[in-house]
Amino acid sequence: MQLFPSLPETGTTFLAGAAWFLISSILTTHSTTSFLKYRPTTKLPPPVNKQHNRQLFSLPHLLTLYRFGGSFFLSILSPSILSILSKLPSTIPSFLLPALFMTLANLGNVVALDRIGISLTYTTKCAIPIMTILLQVCLKGNSRLPPTKSLIAVLPIALGIGMASWNSPRFEKVGFGCALGSAAAQSGLNVYCKKAIETTSVKGFDVQRNLVVCAFAFLTLKQAVLDRITNFIFKNVDDRKGISLEYFLRVLFNCRTPSNRHPHPPGWLSVYTVCSYHLEYSLSFIFLSRIDSVSFSVCDAIRRLAIIIVGRKLFGGAELTVLNKVGIASTISGAVLYAFVS
């Protein structure tokens, strides 16, 4: 599917990248944070019994399921739905590994956002360009190492985003670990998805379709198998050790503590969140298919800076400090320098 058929190649690349940047930094940031922070104006009725106080999914896990399932549904909304579905088996195998990285990246990201907030989550993820370079070097050796000038330009971008987003974050080990894991998984997704696109010649919305059907299957398997294992472990451990073990395992696998009981966000917010996510990722794969992985990671880093700023504007936060302003200047300077030397 070609999103901008009448435009030249460079125009299509620019518009896809710009649309991805704006949708992700504004619409996805607003919808995702609104979903995770949703609280009704009226109090929830008390649970009838303790069993009713236990949710099958937490909001972060539910959000990830909605994203994958809803995105797949949107991707097959076409008169040629049977033709679309018939092509999936031949291309899905190449996207299994990228889909696994996508699952881990999304789940880790929403858990981190829920637990430690936007600033620290995206501070941690500012290392993605460097992780992507290291992964490429590990896979293909020094031949995949960018020129020295490009490497120098990447460093102030990562450092600048860290300074720009650092604002007394609510540090917490589990949330910070999820953010770190999400950053590493996103690097894997960038590299291996690029490889899968080149192997299969699948592009844009078709890439998203292949990824989300696999990711939804992975998440369902996690719920059916891994979550049952954590429940079994918790029921069979010593009470003294079980408190911390339950907390860690529930957060890591179920993304919640057992006492959490949140209301379900309204339908319009769920649909808004799914549509924003679907457009963001579909456009990102169109953009990724037209540029190299490191350049995409640099654009992605600048996008994360925009997410931090938009998040503060929409949901509050302290005024920008001198360190924040220096970070913004460092990021923009690094991006301009990278554009000139690459």
GROMACS .gro file of N, CA and C in nm, residues 101-166:
model
  198
  101PHE      N    1   1.068  -0.856   1.966
  101PHE     CA    2   1.127  -0.732   2.015
  101PHE      C    3   1.020  -0.623   2.031
  102MET      N    4   0.926  -0.620   1.939
  102MET     CA    5   0.818  -0.522   1.945
  102MET      C    6   0.732  -0.543   2.069
  103THR      N    7   0.701  -0.669   2.100
  103THR     CA    8   0.622  -0.701   2.218
  103THR      C    9   0.692  -0.654   2.345
  104LEU      N   10   0.821  -0.687   2.356
  104LEU     CA   11   0.898  -0.648   2.473
  104LEU      C   12   0.912  -0.496   2.483
  105ALA      N   13   0.935  -0.431   2.368
  105ALA     CA   14   0.951  -0.286   2.368
  105ALA      C   15   0.824  -0.215   2.411
  106ASN      N   16   0.710  -0.259   2.358
  106ASN     CA   17   0.582  -0.196   2.392
  106ASN      C   18   0.542  -0.221   2.536
  107LEU      N   19   0.553  -0.345   2.579
  107LEU     CA   20   0.513  -0.379   2.715
  107LEU      C   21   0.603  -0.309   2.817
  108GLY      N   22   0.735  -0.313   2.792
  108GLY     CA   23   0.827  -0.245   2.883
  108GLY      C   24   0.803  -0.096   2.887
  109ASN      N   25   0.769  -0.036   2.771
  109ASN     CA   26   0.748   0.107   2.763
  109ASN      C   27   0.626   0.151   2.842
  110VAL      N   28   0.512   0.081   2.825
  110VAL     CA   29   0.391   0.123   2.895
  110VAL      C   30   0.401   0.099   3.045
  111VAL      N   31   0.470  -0.008   3.084
  111VAL     CA   32   0.490  -0.032   3.227
  111VAL      C   33   0.578   0.079   3.287
  112ALA      N   34   0.685   0.116   3.215
  112ALA     CA   35   0.773   0.222   3.262
  112ALA      C   36   0.699   0.356   3.271
  113LEU      N   37   0.618   0.387   3.170
  113LEU     CA   38   0.541   0.511   3.173
  113LEU      C   39   0.445   0.514   3.291
  114ASP      N   40   0.384   0.398   3.319
  114ASP     CA   41   0.289   0.389   3.429
  114ASP      C   42   0.358   0.404   3.564
  115ARG      N   43   0.482   0.358   3.575
  115ARG     CA   44   0.548   0.351   3.705
  115ARG      C   45   0.644   0.467   3.732
  116ILE      N   46   0.715   0.514   3.631
  116ILE     CA   47   0.815   0.619   3.655
  116ILE      C   48   0.791   0.746   3.573
  117GLY      N   49   0.688   0.747   3.489
  117GLY     CA   50   0.653   0.869   3.417
  117GLY      C   51   0.730   0.890   3.288
  118ILE      N   52   0.692   0.995   3.216
  118ILE     CA   53   0.746   1.022   3.084
  118ILE      C   54   0.894   1.058   3.089
  119SER      N   55   0.933   1.147   3.181
  119SER     CA   56   1.069   1.201   3.179
  119SER      C   57   1.175   1.094   3.195
  120LEU      N   58   1.164   1.013   3.301
  120LEU     CA   59   1.268   0.914   3.325
  120LEU      C   60   1.261   0.801   3.222
  121THR      N   61   1.141   0.766   3.176
  121THR     CA   62   1.128   0.662   3.074
  121THR      C   63   1.206   0.700   2.948
  122TYR      N   64   1.185   0.822   2.900
  122TYR     CA   65   1.250   0.862   2.776
  122TYR      C   66   1.392   0.911   2.798
  123THR      N   67   1.428   0.943   2.921
  123THR     CA   68   1.569   0.966   2.953
  123THR      C   69   1.647   0.838   2.930
  124THR      N   70   1.592   0.728   2.981
  124THR     CA   71   1.657   0.598   2.968
  124THR      C   72   1.665   0.555   2.822
  125LYS      N   73   1.561   0.582   2.745
  125LYS     CA   74   1.554   0.535   2.607
  125LYS      C   75   1.633   0.623   2.510
  126CYS      N   76   1.698   0.728   2.561
  126CYS     CA   77   1.776   0.814   2.472
  126CYS      C   78   1.902   0.742   2.421
  127ALA      N   79   1.933   0.627   2.479
  127ALA     CA   80   2.052   0.552   2.436
  127ALA      C   81   2.024   0.462   2.316
  128ILE      N   82   1.905   0.464   2.261
  128ILE     CA   83   1.869   0.375   2.150
  128ILE      C   84   1.962   0.388   2.030
  129PRO      N   85   2.000   0.511   1.985
  129PRO     CA   86   2.092   0.517   1.870
  129PRO      C   87   2.224   0.445   1.895
  130ILE      N   88   2.277   0.461   2.016
  130ILE     CA   89   2.403   0.395   2.048
  130ILE      C   90   2.384   0.244   2.054
  131MET      N   91   2.273   0.199   2.114
  131MET     CA   92   2.244   0.055   2.120
  131MET      C   93   2.230  -0.003   1.979
  132THR      N   94   2.168   0.073   1.890
  132THR     CA   95   2.149   0.025   1.752
  132THR      C   96   2.283   0.008   1.682
  133ILE      N   97   2.371   0.104   1.702
  133ILE     CA   98   2.505   0.094   1.642
  133ILE      C   99   2.578  -0.028   1.696
  134LEU      N  100   2.574  -0.047   1.828
  134LEU     CA  101   2.643  -0.160   1.890
  134LEU      C  102   2.585  -0.293   1.840
  135LEU      N  103   2.453  -0.299   1.824
  135LEU     CA  104   2.390  -0.422   1.777
  135LEU      C  105   2.431  -0.453   1.634
  136GLN      N  106   2.436  -0.351   1.550
  136GLN     CA  107   2.478  -0.372   1.412
  136GLN      C  108   2.622  -0.420   1.404
  137VAL      N  109   2.707  -0.363   1.489
  137VAL     CA  110   2.848  -0.405   1.491
  137VAL      C  111   2.860  -0.549   1.540
  138CYS      N  112   2.783  -0.585   1.641
  138CYS     CA  113   2.785  -0.723   1.693
  138CYS      C  114   2.739  -0.822   1.587
  139LEU      N  115   2.642  -0.783   1.506
  139LEU     CA  116   2.585  -0.874   1.406
  139LEU      C  117   2.672  -0.885   1.281
  140LYS      N  118   2.728  -0.771   1.238
  140LYS     CA  119   2.797  -0.769   1.108
  140LYS      C  120   2.939  -0.716   1.114
  141GLY      N  121   2.989  -0.696   1.236
  141GLY     CA  122   3.128  -0.653   1.249
  141GLY      C  123   3.147  -0.504   1.224
  142ASN      N  124   3.272  -0.462   1.223
  142ASN     CA  125   3.306  -0.320   1.209
  142ASN      C  126   3.266  -0.261   1.073
  143SER      N  127   3.233  -0.347   0.978
  143SER     CA  128   3.193  -0.296   0.846
  143SER      C  129   3.062  -0.217   0.854
  144ARG      N  130   2.983  -0.244   0.958
  144ARG     CA  131   2.856  -0.172   0.975
  144ARG      C  132   2.870  -0.050   1.065
  145LEU      N  133   2.991  -0.021   1.108
  145LEU     CA  134   3.014   0.095   1.194
  145LEU      C  135   3.007   0.223   1.111
  146PRO      N  136   2.924   0.319   1.151
  146PRO     CA  137   2.915   0.445   1.076
  146PRO      C  138   3.046   0.522   1.081
  147PRO      N  139   3.064   0.622   0.996
  147PRO     CA  140   3.185   0.705   1.000
  147PRO      C  141   3.203   0.770   1.137
  148THR      N  142   3.328   0.801   1.169
  148THR     CA  143   3.360   0.859   1.299
  148THR      C  144   3.282   0.988   1.324
  149LYS      N  145   3.268   1.071   1.222
  149LYS     CA  146   3.194   1.196   1.237
  149LYS      C  147   3.048   1.171   1.275
  150SER      N  148   2.989   1.067   1.217
  150SER     CA  149   2.850   1.034   1.249
  150SER      C  150   2.838   0.986   1.393
  151LEU      N  151   2.936   0.907   1.436
  151LEU     CA  152   2.935   0.858   1.573
  151LEU      C  153   2.947   0.973   1.672
  152ILE      N  154   3.031   1.069   1.641
  152ILE     CA  155   3.048   1.185   1.728
  152ILE      C  156   2.918   1.265   1.737
  153ALA      N  157   2.846   1.273   1.625
  153ALA     CA  158   2.721   1.349   1.622
  153ALA      C  159   2.611   1.281   1.703
  154VAL      N  160   2.616   1.149   1.714
  154VAL     CA  161   2.512   1.076   1.787
  154VAL      C  162   2.524   1.101   1.938
  155LEU      N  163   2.646   1.118   1.987
  155LEU     CA  164   2.668   1.131   2.131
  155LEU      C  165   2.598   1.252   2.193
  156PRO      N  166   2.611   1.374   2.134
  156PRO     CA  167   2.539   1.487   2.196
  156PRO      C  168   2.387   1.473   2.188
  157ILE      N  169   2.337   1.396   2.091
  157ILE     CA  170   2.192   1.374   2.085
  157ILE      C  171   2.147   1.293   2.205
  158ALA      N  172   2.216   1.182   2.230
  158ALA     CA  173   2.179   1.098   2.343
  158ALA      C  174   2.197   1.172   2.475
  159LEU      N  175   2.311   1.241   2.489
  159LEU     CA  176   2.339   1.316   2.611
  159LEU      C  177   2.240   1.431   2.628
  160GLY      N  178   2.209   1.499   2.519
  160GLY     CA  179   2.118   1.613   2.526
  160GLY      C  180   1.978   1.574   2.567
  161ILE      N  181   1.928   1.463   2.516
  161ILE     CA  182   1.793   1.419   2.553
  161ILE      C  183   1.791   1.381   2.701
  162GLY      N  184   1.899   1.321   2.747
  162GLY     CA  185   1.906   1.288   2.888
  162GLY      C  186   1.898   1.412   2.976
  163MET      N  187   1.973   1.517   2.939
  163MET     CA  188   1.971   1.642   3.017
  163MET      C  189   1.837   1.712   3.005
  164ALA      N  190   1.778   1.708   2.885
  164ALA     CA  191   1.651   1.778   2.864
  164ALA      C  192   1.537   1.715   2.941
  165SER      N  193   1.544   1.585   2.961
  165SER     CA  194   1.431   1.516   3.024
  165SER      C  195   1.451   1.493   3.173
  166TRP      N  196   1.568   1.521   3.225
  166TRP     CA  197   1.595   1.492   3.365
  166TRP      C  198   1.528   1.598   3.452
   0.00000   0.00000   0.00000
